[in-house]
Structures are given as structure tokens and as C-alpha cells.
Amino acid sequence: MGIVEEAHNLRVLGSGQQVIVLAHGFGTDQSVWKHLVPHLVDDYRVVMYDNMGAGTTNPEYFDFERYATLEGYAYDLLAILEELRIGSCIFVGHSVSGMVGAIAAITRPDLFTKLVMIGASPRYLNDVDYYGGFEQEDLEQLFDAIRSNYKAWCSGFAPMAVGGDLDSVAVQEFSRTLFNMRPDIALSVAQTIFQSDTRQILHLITVPCHILQSVKDLAVPVVVTEYLHQNLGGESIVEVMSSDGHLPQLSSPDIVIPVILRHIRYDIAA
């Protein structure tokens, strides 16, 4: 096993010709795809990995400088594709990984036949003529809360992010993976994500993008999907799902899994 495989807990399942790469968002790990994977393994070769900094990865491998920008994660993704000798894939990216996949696809568009983004945002901060959902003051409060008592922050943030029932399995699951992160790493990752701004490179993304979004999401307002749709450089399609929360593939699989499968299987109609 190579260093890339070991560092990212790389797993390859299924035996189809076409490759699907599943990439998780902040505070989770590859287990977030547990409801989706069984529907893919008969027809596709499925690649899953953990982002550096996830609780399942070795914190010694987390380079604070490398991961101060989303490019660090995009380079990791390209290294994984190279390690596995993948010449082409369908990339499914949740949350921050939607934009990570987009950055990678600017560098190597040949490696991606399409990007399926779930709850992705090019910028979380509000700006002139742009609504991202957060003011700088909101973010400072969030970072202070992570700094002062990480466990308390996790137990408050998890139900808000997941939405729905406080005692749901999805909330428990997200609380577990969130709390597995080392607090200083979680703070650094949160700062990198919430202060990122990829709006100026959207026009460079020429790979077809399928933008999926919960109708109610603490982290990403629905208007962001329209912004992506209008500003991406290639073809794109938006589907707003009747799910609640930022991790709908975990909390509302009955609604969301069929939608993801449809966007994986079918291309944007000409």
C-alpha cells in the first residue's frame, strides 16, 4: 500500500468499467456515503477516501500550510487518481469537496467526465451583490466557539447542520465524526472552508456540473446554486431537493439517494 492510499484510507469497491469517486465534506469521513455505496457497487468501480484532517486520518500528516487553501485538497485528489491510475471518473463531492473537485477539474479536465456537487458553495461570506449566508461576525463567533470548547461546539453544531430531529441517527453520526477531529485541525479546516472564495475561477470550470442542494441548509442558501449555475464555464444543471440539512445523503437517504443516482447515470440533456 502506498503512502497516498494509507494516508487517505483509500477504498476501492465494485468492478464496473466506469469509476465513481466519492469525496466527503467538513466534519465527516467516507462513512457519510454508506447509504449510497450499495447502489453503486454492482455497476461501477467506487473509490472512497478521507480528506486529510478527518478524524480517521493520522493528524501527523496534516500540514497546516498545505491545507490553508482548497488547492491542497485538490492536489490530494489528483494524487489519488494518479496512484490508482484512473484516467476518467465521475466525481461526487459533498460540501467543500464539490469545490475541491472543481479546482482539480480546472487543472485536469480530462480526468473528470462530470462533477456532481452536493451542498457546494463558492463563498460562504456575504458580499456586495452576493448572498453566501454568513457575515464575518458569524464566522468569528463560530471560530471562537470551536476554540473555547470543541466538544460543546460539536454537540450544538451537529443538529443544526444536519437538521431535522435532534436525536436522529444522522445527528449522532455527524456528532461522532465531527468530534473525532483534533480540535486545532478542525478549527484550521473550518477557517479554510468558511473563508474560501472560488467565485473568480468558476468560469474556468468546463466539465459538466450537476448541482444538488437541500431546500433548507444552514450552510448553503438555495440562491447559491443559481449563482453557480450562472457562473460556471461549462454546462450545468440544478436540482433543489426536498431534504432538510447540509448532509442530506446521510439524513434523508430516501429522498436524496435516488436523485444522486439519477445525476450519476444521466448526463445533462443537450
XYZ file of N, CA and C in Angstrom:
810
model
N 0.847 -1.200 0.000
C 0.000 0.000 0.000
C 0.885 1.255 0.000
N 0.593 2.171 -0.903
C 1.385 3.391 -0.999
C 1.013 4.391 0.081
N 1.848 5.407 0.221
C 1.623 6.435 1.243
C 0.297 7.175 1.013
N -0.044 7.421 -0.258
C -1.304 8.123 -0.562
C -2.491 7.277 -0.109
N -2.451 5.986 -0.445
C -3.547 5.085 -0.064
C -3.706 5.006 1.450
N -2.578 4.854 2.121
C -2.625 4.708 3.575
C -3.097 5.997 4.243
N -2.555 7.127 3.800
C -2.869 8.413 4.426
C -4.350 8.762 4.312
N -4.962 8.400 3.184
C -6.363 8.774 2.930
C -7.353 7.631 3.164
N -6.867 6.508 3.721
C -7.737 5.339 3.949
C -8.515 4.970 2.682
N -7.792 4.939 1.583
C -8.382 4.700 0.272
C -9.065 3.337 0.205
N -10.302 3.341 -0.315
C -11.024 2.083 -0.519
C -11.583 2.049 -1.930
N -11.439 0.905 -2.587
C -11.989 0.717 -3.928
C -12.917 -0.490 -3.887
N -14.187 -0.261 -4.246
C -15.207 -1.319 -4.211
C -15.839 -1.447 -5.584
N -16.458 -2.607 -5.835
C -17.171 -2.795 -7.098
C -16.215 -3.081 -8.242
N -16.810 -3.375 -9.402
C -15.956 -3.834 -10.507
C -16.386 -3.327 -11.878
N -17.166 -2.269 -11.909
C -17.609 -1.741 -13.201
C -16.481 -1.093 -13.977
N -16.755 -0.796 -15.247
C -15.769 -0.122 -16.097
C -15.611 1.341 -15.682
N -16.737 1.971 -15.371
C -16.709 3.395 -15.054
C -16.366 3.605 -13.576
N -15.559 4.617 -13.316
C -15.119 4.907 -11.947
C -15.921 6.069 -11.370
N -16.370 5.881 -10.131
C -17.004 6.973 -9.393
C -16.149 7.265 -8.174
N -15.806 8.520 -7.973
C -15.038 8.932 -6.801
C -15.976 9.704 -5.869
N -16.030 9.276 -4.604
C -16.889 9.910 -3.598
C -16.007 10.664 -2.604
N -16.276 11.962 -2.440
C -15.463 12.801 -1.551
C -16.360 13.516 -0.546
N -16.033 13.376 0.726
C -16.882 13.913 1.804
C -16.542 15.366 2.152
N -17.366 15.974 2.987
C -17.171 17.364 3.406
C -16.622 17.489 4.824
N -16.670 18.703 5.343
C -16.126 19.022 6.672
C -16.820 18.230 7.779
N -16.000 17.701 8.686
C -16.549 17.054 9.879
C -17.038 15.637 9.673
N -16.896 15.117 8.454
C -17.317 13.734 8.219
C -16.120 12.934 7.702
N -16.389 11.713 7.277
C -15.390 10.881 6.610
C -16.154 10.046 5.580
N -15.500 9.057 4.983
C -16.143 8.314 3.899
C -17.394 7.544 4.334
N -17.590 7.369 5.635
C -18.794 6.675 6.124
C -20.078 7.441 5.787
N -19.952 8.722 5.435
C -21.131 9.533 5.100
C -21.848 8.997 3.842
N -21.136 8.145 3.074
C -21.691 7.600 1.823
C -22.331 6.225 2.009
N -22.540 5.798 3.244
C -22.957 4.407 3.484
C -24.296 4.045 2.843
N -25.189 5.020 2.675
C -26.484 4.722 2.047
C -26.396 4.676 0.514
N -25.372 5.327 -0.038
C -25.235 5.418 -1.493
C -24.464 4.241 -2.088
N -23.387 3.847 -1.412
C -22.449 2.853 -1.957
C -23.113 1.540 -2.399
N -24.025 0.964 -1.599
C -24.636 -0.309 -2.030
C -25.341 -0.228 -3.385
N -25.782 0.975 -3.770
C -26.482 1.152 -5.053
C -25.510 1.309 -6.228
N -24.226 1.434 -5.927
C -23.239 1.700 -6.979
C -22.344 0.511 -7.307
N -22.082 -0.337 -6.305
C -21.007 -1.336 -6.459
C -21.257 -2.383 -7.548
N -22.508 -2.619 -7.927
C -22.781 -3.617 -8.971
C -22.439 -3.106 -10.366
N -22.488 -1.783 -10.542
C -22.316 -1.203 -11.884
C -21.057 -0.362 -12.055
N -20.436 0.033 -10.962
C -19.299 0.947 -11.036
C -18.144 0.484 -10.153
N -16.976 1.022 -10.467
C -15.839 0.897 -9.549
C -15.879 2.152 -8.675
N -16.047 1.964 -7.383
C -16.277 3.082 -6.464
C -15.028 3.346 -5.625
N -14.548 4.577 -5.702
C -13.373 4.982 -4.931
C -13.821 5.929 -3.815
N -13.433 5.586 -2.595
C -13.719 6.459 -1.452
C -12.423 6.768 -0.724
N -12.358 7.967 -0.176
C -11.166 8.340 0.596
C -11.567 9.345 1.669
N -10.679 9.519 2.647
C -10.897 10.519 3.691
C -10.024 11.736 3.411
N -10.623 12.917 3.550
C -9.844 14.147 3.428
C -8.845 14.226 4.571
N -7.675 14.739 4.287
C -6.694 14.917 5.352
C -7.277 15.850 6.412
N -7.124 15.448 7.669
C -7.710 16.227 8.763
C -8.944 15.563 9.341
N -9.585 14.682 8.559
C -10.724 13.922 9.089
C -10.252 13.099 10.289
N -11.178 12.811 11.205
C -10.811 12.093 12.428
C -10.217 10.726 12.193
N -10.487 10.161 11.024
C -9.989 8.827 10.675
C -8.572 8.862 10.110
N -8.041 10.068 9.856
C -6.682 10.175 9.286
C -5.673 10.449 10.400
N -4.415 10.206 10.098
C -3.340 10.438 11.056
C -3.066 11.940 11.148
N -3.295 12.550 12.321
C -3.103 14.012 12.421
C -1.672 14.459 12.123
N -0.725 13.534 12.228
C 0.669 13.873 11.914
C 0.841 14.230 10.435
N -0.044 13.730 9.599
C 0.026 14.022 8.158
C -0.605 15.367 7.795
N -1.285 15.989 8.756
C -1.991 17.236 8.432
C -1.002 18.397 8.409
N -0.819 18.961 7.229
C 0.097 20.079 7.040
C -0.729 21.368 7.017
N -0.617 22.158 8.094
C -1.465 23.346 8.241
C -1.283 24.328 7.083
N -0.066 24.399 6.559
C 0.189 25.322 5.455
C -0.439 24.807 4.160
N -0.240 23.536 3.868
C -0.793 22.939 2.646
C -2.318 23.075 2.598
N -2.954 22.850 3.746
C -4.415 22.848 3.779
C -5.017 24.186 4.210
N -4.206 25.249 4.086
C -4.727 26.591 4.340
C -5.523 27.098 3.139
N -5.414 26.380 2.008
C -6.240 26.695 0.835
C -6.859 25.392 0.315
N -7.909 25.527 -0.472
C -8.576 24.340 -1.026
C -7.707 23.629 -2.046
N -6.721 24.339 -2.596
C -5.815 23.722 -3.575
C -5.093 22.512 -2.985
N -4.747 22.587 -1.696
C -4.073 21.460 -1.041
C -4.887 20.180 -1.153
N -6.204 20.305 -0.977
C -7.098 19.140 -1.089
C -7.239 18.693 -2.547
N -7.231 19.669 -3.458
C -7.342 19.340 -4.887
C -6.104 18.559 -5.352
N -4.933 18.946 -4.861
C -3.705 18.204 -5.204
C -3.769 16.779 -4.664
N -4.341 16.627 -3.470
C -4.520 15.278 -2.898
C -5.391 14.419 -3.811
N -6.502 15.002 -4.267
C -7.419 14.278 -5.147
C -6.697 13.838 -6.422
N -5.935 14.736 -7.024
C -5.197 14.391 -8.247
C -4.153 13.306 -7.971
N -3.535 13.354 -6.794
C -2.548 12.328 -6.423
C -3.216 10.962 -6.257
N -4.433 10.956 -5.715
C -5.194 9.701 -5.544
C -5.543 9.110 -6.911
N -6.002 9.951 -7.833
C -6.351 9.472 -9.177
C -5.114 8.923 -9.884
N -3.990 9.588 -9.670
C -2.744 9.131 -10.285
C -2.293 7.797 -9.680
N -2.374 7.707 -8.359
C -1.975 6.481 -7.648
C -2.769 5.272 -8.148
N -4.070 5.491 -8.378
C -4.948 4.394 -8.812
C -4.993 4.259 -10.338
N -4.207 5.099 -11.021
C -4.160 5.102 -12.497
C -5.558 5.264 -13.109
N -6.303 6.191 -12.567
C -7.661 6.463 -13.069
C -7.567 7.531 -14.157
N -8.004 7.176 -15.352
C -7.915 8.097 -16.477
C -9.144 8.960 -16.647
N -10.253 8.532 -15.994
C -11.512 9.267 -16.136
C -12.464 8.834 -15.027
N -13.175 9.788 -14.439
C -14.122 9.424 -13.371
C -15.311 10.375 -13.342
N -16.362 9.889 -12.710
C -17.467 10.748 -12.289
C -17.151 11.108 -10.844
N -17.083 12.390 -10.546
C -16.709 12.834 -9.205
C -17.935 13.336 -8.462
N -18.193 12.770 -7.282
C -19.309 13.209 -6.432
C -18.702 13.856 -5.188
N -18.867 15.171 -5.070
C -18.258 15.902 -3.967
C -19.300 16.544 -3.075
N -19.204 16.253 -1.779
C -20.129 16.838 -0.816
C -19.505 18.071 -0.168
N -20.282 19.141 -0.079
C -19.886 20.353 0.633
C -18.583 20.905 0.049
N -17.553 21.091 0.877
C -16.294 21.671 0.384
C -15.690 20.842 -0.743
N -15.920 19.537 -0.738
C -15.332 18.691 -1.776
C -15.928 18.958 -3.156
N -17.107 19.554 -3.214
C -17.649 19.979 -4.506
C -16.713 20.971 -5.169
N -16.241 21.954 -4.387
C -15.324 22.963 -4.933
C -13.912 22.406 -5.103
N -13.522 21.471 -4.241
C -12.209 20.816 -4.382
C -12.149 20.078 -5.729
N -13.223 19.343 -6.044
C -13.302 18.644 -7.325
C -13.258 19.613 -8.494
N -13.918 20.757 -8.318
C -13.936 21.772 -9.381
C -12.539 22.329 -9.637
N -11.789 22.591 -8.571
C -10.419 23.099 -8.716
C -9.549 22.055 -9.426
N -9.693 20.788 -9.013
C -8.928 19.707 -9.657
C -9.288 19.599 -11.138
N -10.574 19.807 -11.446
C -11.051 19.680 -12.831
C -10.601 20.843 -13.708
N -10.225 21.962 -13.103
C -9.646 23.062 -13.892
C -8.242 22.650 -14.349
N -7.499 22.047 -13.417
C -6.130 21.610 -13.721
C -6.119 20.448 -14.707
N -7.003 19.457 -14.476
C -7.021 18.243 -15.303
C -8.452 17.897 -15.726
N -9.031 18.672 -16.629
C -10.410 18.393 -17.056
C -10.568 17.011 -17.689
N -9.477 16.481 -18.242
C -9.517 15.165 -18.895
C -9.841 14.026 -17.926
N -9.617 14.256 -16.643
C -9.822 13.193 -15.649
C -11.273 13.099 -15.162
N -12.108 14.097 -15.523
C -13.469 14.152 -14.971
C -14.508 14.207 -16.096
N -15.402 13.211 -16.127
C -16.478 13.277 -17.130
C -17.619 14.175 -16.647
N -17.811 14.236 -15.333
C -18.783 15.164 -14.759
C -18.515 15.337 -13.274
N -18.989 16.448 -12.725
C -18.926 16.700 -11.287
C -20.350 16.731 -10.756
N -20.609 15.959 -9.722
C -21.897 16.026 -9.021
C -21.610 16.678 -7.668
N -22.150 17.884 -7.484
C -21.883 18.646 -6.255
C -23.107 18.606 -5.352
N -22.897 18.283 -4.083
C -23.999 18.245 -3.106
C -23.713 19.276 -2.018
N -24.544 20.306 -1.941
C -24.364 21.337 -0.918
C -23.058 22.090 -1.057
N -22.668 22.401 -2.293
C -21.396 23.105 -2.532
C -21.629 24.615 -2.580
N -20.584 25.359 -2.207
C -20.670 26.819 -2.259
C -19.318 27.415 -2.631
N -19.310 28.412 -3.539
C -18.038 29.050 -3.896
C -17.595 30.090 -2.870
N -18.539 30.525 -2.011
C -18.205 31.504 -0.966
C -19.319 31.502 0.078
N -18.926 31.457 1.349
C -19.910 31.393 2.440
C -20.228 32.773 2.996
N -19.317 33.709 2.794
C -19.498 35.075 3.296
C -20.350 35.902 2.341
N -21.227 36.702 2.910
C -21.976 37.656 2.089
C -21.011 38.686 1.520
N -21.377 39.248 0.365
C -20.557 40.264 -0.278
C -21.506 41.198 -1.031
N -20.959 42.245 -1.590
C -21.789 43.127 -2.416
C -22.370 42.291 -3.559
N -23.665 42.326 -3.731
C -24.342 41.572 -4.801
C -24.129 40.053 -4.713
N -23.835 39.569 -3.528
C -23.689 38.110 -3.366
C -24.159 37.707 -1.972
N -25.026 36.676 -1.924
C -25.519 36.182 -0.633
C -24.979 34.778 -0.392
N -24.023 34.679 0.538
C -23.432 33.381 0.866
C -24.031 32.771 2.126
N -24.712 33.609 2.921
C -25.386 33.106 4.123
C -24.768 33.537 5.435
N -23.504 34.000 5.406
C -22.811 34.360 6.648
C -22.214 35.768 6.577
N -22.229 36.447 7.726
C -21.454 37.677 7.897
C -20.140 37.307 8.584
N -19.129 38.178 8.469
C -17.831 37.906 9.099
C -17.985 37.684 10.605
N -18.876 38.438 11.215
C -19.126 38.317 12.660
C -19.636 36.909 13.019
N -20.487 36.353 12.158
C -20.993 34.982 12.381
C -19.835 33.992 12.409
N -18.911 34.174 11.460
C -17.780 33.260 11.350
C -16.842 33.398 12.544
N -16.613 34.637 12.995
C -15.735 34.845 14.156
C -16.320 34.151 15.384
N -17.642 34.238 15.546
C -18.306 33.564 16.676
C -18.143 32.050 16.567
N -18.281 31.535 15.360
C -18.128 30.100 15.115
C -16.705 29.646 15.471
N -15.702 30.406 15.002
C -14.302 30.034 15.283
C -14.001 30.137 16.783
N -14.543 31.175 17.440
C -14.326 31.334 18.893
C -14.921 30.164 19.664
N -16.095 29.720 19.218
C -16.763 28.599 19.895
C -15.955 27.310 19.746
N -15.375 27.096 18.563
C -14.527 25.913 18.347
C -13.301 25.984 19.262
N -12.716 27.185 19.354
C -11.511 27.384 20.182
C -11.795 27.149 21.662
N -12.924 27.666 22.130
C -13.141 27.682 23.586
C -13.580 26.334 24.148
N -14.442 25.619 23.428
C -14.884 24.306 23.934
C -15.361 23.476 22.743
N -14.443 22.703 22.190
C -14.742 21.994 20.947
C -15.893 21.010 21.101
N -15.887 20.264 22.193
C -16.934 19.247 22.382
C -18.319 19.905 22.460
N -18.396 20.994 23.212
C -19.679 21.710 23.341
C -20.116 22.261 21.985
N -19.148 22.787 21.222
C -19.480 23.310 19.896
C -20.019 22.204 18.995
N -19.357 21.038 19.016
C -19.796 19.897 18.195
C -21.241 19.525 18.497
N -21.562 19.435 19.792
C -22.910 18.975 20.144
C -23.976 20.008 19.794
N -23.578 21.278 19.659
C -24.530 22.295 19.216
C -24.612 22.401 17.701
N -23.457 22.273 17.041
C -23.387 22.462 15.590
C -23.990 21.284 14.824
N -23.744 20.066 15.310
C -24.195 18.869 14.582
C -25.697 18.877 14.282
N -26.570 19.072 15.299
C -28.013 19.068 14.971
C -28.429 20.219 14.055
N -27.768 21.361 14.168
C -28.107 22.492 13.283
C -27.725 22.190 11.841
N -26.553 21.596 11.664
C -26.070 21.296 10.308
C -26.894 20.191 9.658
N -27.208 19.158 10.439
C -27.950 18.004 9.899
C -29.414 18.351 9.695
N -29.977 19.145 10.604
C -31.396 19.493 10.537
C -32.274 18.354 11.022
N -33.559 18.613 11.089
C -34.494 17.547 11.496
C -34.422 17.229 12.977
N -34.590 15.971 13.290
C -34.739 15.502 14.671
C -33.408 15.521 15.422
N -33.424 16.118 16.601
C -32.218 16.222 17.443
C -31.597 14.873 17.785
N -32.460 13.865 17.944
C -31.969 12.552 18.380
C -31.780 11.579 17.217
N -31.794 12.085 16.000
C -31.728 11.179 14.849
C -30.374 10.482 14.775
N -30.354 9.356 14.088
C -29.117 8.602 13.866
C -28.122 9.471 13.097
N -28.620 10.256 12.146
C -27.738 11.113 11.339
C -27.033 12.152 12.207
N -27.757 12.739 13.170
C -27.137 13.719 14.084
C -26.075 13.037 14.939
N -26.401 11.855 15.441
C -25.426 11.097 16.249
C -24.179 10.767 15.423
N -24.414 10.378 14.185
C -23.323 10.000 13.291
C -22.418 11.199 12.986
N -23.029 12.336 12.658
C -22.235 13.529 12.361
C -21.510 14.030 13.614
N -22.178 13.966 14.766
C -21.528 14.354 16.034
C -20.277 13.516 16.259
N -20.385 12.221 15.979
C -19.268 11.291 16.199
C -18.077 11.644 15.293
N -18.335 11.812 13.996
C -17.223 12.073 13.072
C -16.633 13.470 13.282
N -17.492 14.420 13.654
C -17.034 15.786 13.932
C -16.123 15.782 15.156
N -16.560 15.093 16.205
C -15.795 15.072 17.450
C -14.505 14.268 17.324
N -14.438 13.407 16.315
C -13.218 12.625 16.070
C -12.066 13.483 15.560
N -12.378 14.670 15.049
C -11.319 15.553 14.548
C -10.545 16.159 15.719
N -9.247 16.337 15.530
C -8.468 17.027 16.563
C -8.886 18.495 16.552
N -9.192 19.096 17.704
C -9.774 20.448 17.729
C -8.987 21.509 16.963
N -7.654 21.498 17.057
C -6.873 22.526 16.344
C -6.958 22.327 14.830
N -7.056 21.075 14.403
C -7.210 20.777 12.972
C -8.607 21.183 12.505
N -9.613 20.875 13.314
C -10.998 21.252 12.969
C -11.115 22.763 12.792
N -10.480 23.521 13.678
C -10.518 24.989 13.583
C -9.861 25.454 12.284
N -8.693 24.902 11.988
C -7.965 25.285 10.769
C -8.772 24.963 9.515
N -9.359 23.765 9.482
C -10.158 23.348 8.319
C -11.389 24.252 8.171
N -12.062 24.532 9.296
C -13.249 25.397 9.260
C -12.885 26.786 8.741
N -11.756 27.313 9.188
C -11.324 28.642 8.723
C -11.029 28.634 7.221
N -10.347 27.597 6.755
C -10.030 27.491 5.327
C -11.310 27.438 4.496
N -12.266 26.620 4.918
C -13.508 26.443 4.148
C -14.360 27.706 4.178
N -14.668 28.182 5.392
C -15.627 29.279 5.519
C -15.083 30.608 4.989
N -13.756 30.714 4.868
C -13.178 31.947 4.332
C -12.721 31.796 2.884
N -13.070 30.654 2.278
C -12.678 30.428 0.879
C -13.557 31.256 -0.064
N -13.009 31.545 -1.216
C -13.761 32.283 -2.242
C -13.278 31.821 -3.608
N -14.062 30.988 -4.243
C -13.669 30.446 -5.561
C -14.501 31.053 -6.693
N -15.182 32.152 -6.409
C -16.064 32.737 -7.433
C -15.304 33.114 -8.705
N -14.086 33.634 -8.529
C -13.340 34.154 -9.689
C -12.831 33.064 -10.621
N -12.877 31.785 -10.190
C -12.393 30.711 -11.081
C -13.526 29.857 -11.662
N -14.766 30.169 -11.304
C -15.888 29.338 -11.769
C -15.953 29.264 -13.297
N -15.602 30.357 -13.962
C -15.689 30.381 -15.442
C -14.674 29.448 -16.093
N -13.677 29.028 -15.326
C -12.650 28.118 -15.872
C -13.076 26.650 -15.812
N -14.185 26.393 -15.123
C -14.649 25.002 -14.955
C -15.510 24.631 -16.165
N -14.965 23.764 -17.024
C -15.646 23.417 -18.277
C -16.298 22.039 -18.232
N -15.971 21.255 -17.190
C -16.562 19.918 -17.025
C -18.042 20.091 -16.640
N -18.968 19.273 -17.187
C -20.379 19.385 -16.805
C -20.591 19.228 -15.288
N -21.406 20.116 -14.718
C -21.650 20.110 -13.267
C -23.127 19.893 -12.951
N -23.391 18.940 -12.074
C -24.740 18.664 -11.579
C -24.792 19.181 -10.136
N -25.574 20.228 -9.912
C -25.584 20.927 -8.626
C -26.823 20.502 -7.837
N -26.613 19.749 -6.757
C -27.717 19.252 -5.929
C -27.697 19.974 -4.585
N -28.882 20.335 -4.108
C -28.941 21.170 -2.915
C -30.227 20.897 -2.122
N -30.099 20.833 -0.795
C -31.283 20.760 0.076
C -32.020 22.087 0.030
N -33.340 22.011 0.105
C -34.144 23.234 0.091
C -33.872 24.062 1.353
N -33.473 23.368 2.441
C -33.172 24.055 3.702
C -31.811 23.573 4.178
N -30.854 24.502 4.252
C -29.479 24.130 4.582
C -28.833 25.287 5.332
N -28.425 25.039 6.558
C -27.798 26.052 7.409
C -26.563 26.672 6.743
N -25.808 25.868 6.001
C -24.517 26.317 5.469
C -24.604 26.953 4.086
N -25.603 26.534 3.294
C -25.672 26.996 1.898
C -27.108 27.390 1.528
N -27.352 28.692 1.330
C -28.682 29.118 0.880
C -28.940 28.650 -0.556
N -30.185 28.408 -0.883
C -30.552 27.903 -2.207
C -30.096 28.841 -3.335
N -30.064 30.152 -3.077
C -29.659 31.103 -4.138
C -28.225 30.847 -4.632
N -27.418 30.216 -3.796
C -26.034 29.916 -4.188
C -26.009 28.964 -5.389
N -26.967 28.042 -5.451
C -26.996 27.087 -6.568
C -27.207 27.823 -7.897
N -28.046 28.837 -7.864
C -28.315 29.619 -9.075
C -27.077 30.417 -9.471
N -26.365 30.923 -8.462
C -25.118 31.652 -8.729
C -24.112 30.732 -9.433
N -23.961 29.508 -8.904
C -23.063 28.533 -9.535
C -23.490 28.270 -10.980
N -24.775 28.003 -11.137
C -25.337 27.685 -12.461
C -25.035 28.794 -13.476
N -25.184 30.044 -13.045
C -24.987 31.190 -13.953
C -23.514 31.439 -14.265
N -22.619 31.046 -13.345
C -21.219 31.462 -13.474
C -20.230 30.370 -13.855
N -20.666 29.116 -13.854
C -19.766 28.033 -14.271
C -19.466 28.144 -15.764
N -18.256 27.729 -16.150
C -17.819 27.890 -17.539
C -18.380 26.859 -18.500
N -18.863 25.740 -17.969
C -19.413 24.687 -18.822
C -20.894 24.488 -18.584
N -21.400 23.357 -19.057
C -22.815 23.036 -18.846
C -23.078 22.748 -17.371
N -24.260 23.145 -16.899
C -24.633 22.785 -15.532
C -26.138 22.657 -15.410
N -26.537 21.929 -14.386
C -27.951 21.719 -14.099
C -28.118 21.774 -12.578
N -29.240 22.328 -12.124
C -29.503 22.456 -10.687
C -30.715 21.610 -10.326
N -30.623 20.887 -9.218
C -31.809 20.243 -8.657
C -31.856 20.530 -7.160
N -32.920 21.234 -6.748
C -33.139 21.508 -5.331
C -34.033 20.396 -4.784
N -33.522 19.702 -3.765
C -34.223 18.529 -3.220
C -35.066 18.927 -2.007
N -36.096 18.169 -1.732
C -36.989 18.495 -0.614
C -36.407 18.087 0.740
N -35.108 17.813 0.763
C -34.450 17.399 2.001
C -34.118 18.602 2.888
N -33.853 18.311 4.161
C -33.519 19.328 5.147
C -32.089 19.064 5.616
N -31.240 20.106 5.595
C -29.916 19.956 6.190
C -28.775 19.867 5.196
N -27.551 19.954 5.742
C -26.343 20.024 4.937
C -25.753 18.649 4.623
N -26.283 17.595 5.239
C -25.787 16.238 4.968
C -26.946 15.343 4.530
N -27.639 15.721 3.456
C -28.893 15.030 3.120
C -28.704 13.571 2.725
N -27.507 13.218 2.201
C -27.272 11.818 1.836
C -27.223 10.919 3.073
N -27.014 11.546 4.232
C -26.987 10.815 5.498
C -28.332 10.898 6.216
N -28.945 12.096 6.182
C -30.164 12.319 6.970
C -31.459 12.023 6.225
N -31.445 12.144 4.890
C -32.666 11.906 4.100
C -32.376 10.999 2.909
N -31.823 9.795 3.159
C -31.406 8.949 2.031
C -32.548 8.576 1.092
N -33.758 8.411 1.619
C -34.884 8.008 0.757
C -35.175 9.047 -0.319
N -34.969 10.322 0.031
C -35.190 11.402 -0.937
C -33.962 11.583 -1.829
N -32.793 11.554 -1.208
C -31.573 12.039 -1.850
C -30.836 10.997 -2.684
N -30.792 9.757 -2.217
C -30.023 8.731 -2.947
C -30.552 8.541 -4.376
N -31.883 8.444 -4.591
C -32.370 8.319 -5.973
C -31.978 9.515 -6.858
N -31.927 10.706 -6.266
C -31.550 11.903 -7.026
C -30.073 11.825 -7.423
N -29.219 11.465 -6.466
C -27.788 11.343 -6.770
C -27.573 10.293 -7.864
N -28.242 9.149 -7.740
C -28.083 8.073 -8.728
C -28.503 8.531 -10.121
N -29.580 9.285 -10.194
C -30.064 9.781 -11.486
C -29.029 10.705 -12.127
N -28.414 11.572 -11.316
C -27.424 12.512 -11.856
C -26.102 11.831 -12.199
N -25.818 10.721 -11.525
C -24.638 9.934 -11.892
C -24.880 9.248 -13.237
N -26.070 8.681 -13.382
C -26.360 7.834 -14.558
C -26.664 8.621 -15.821
N -27.286 9.783 -15.661
C -27.722 10.540 -16.837
C -26.958 11.838 -16.983
N -26.607 12.158 -18.209
C -25.898 13.391 -18.483
C -26.906 14.522 -18.700
N -26.398 15.747 -18.709
C -27.249 16.898 -18.953
C -27.741 16.833 -20.400
N -29.054 16.914 -20.578
C -29.628 16.807 -21.936
C -29.224 18.026 -22.758
N -28.906 17.752 -24.001
C -28.466 18.849 -24.899
C -29.628 19.774 -25.212
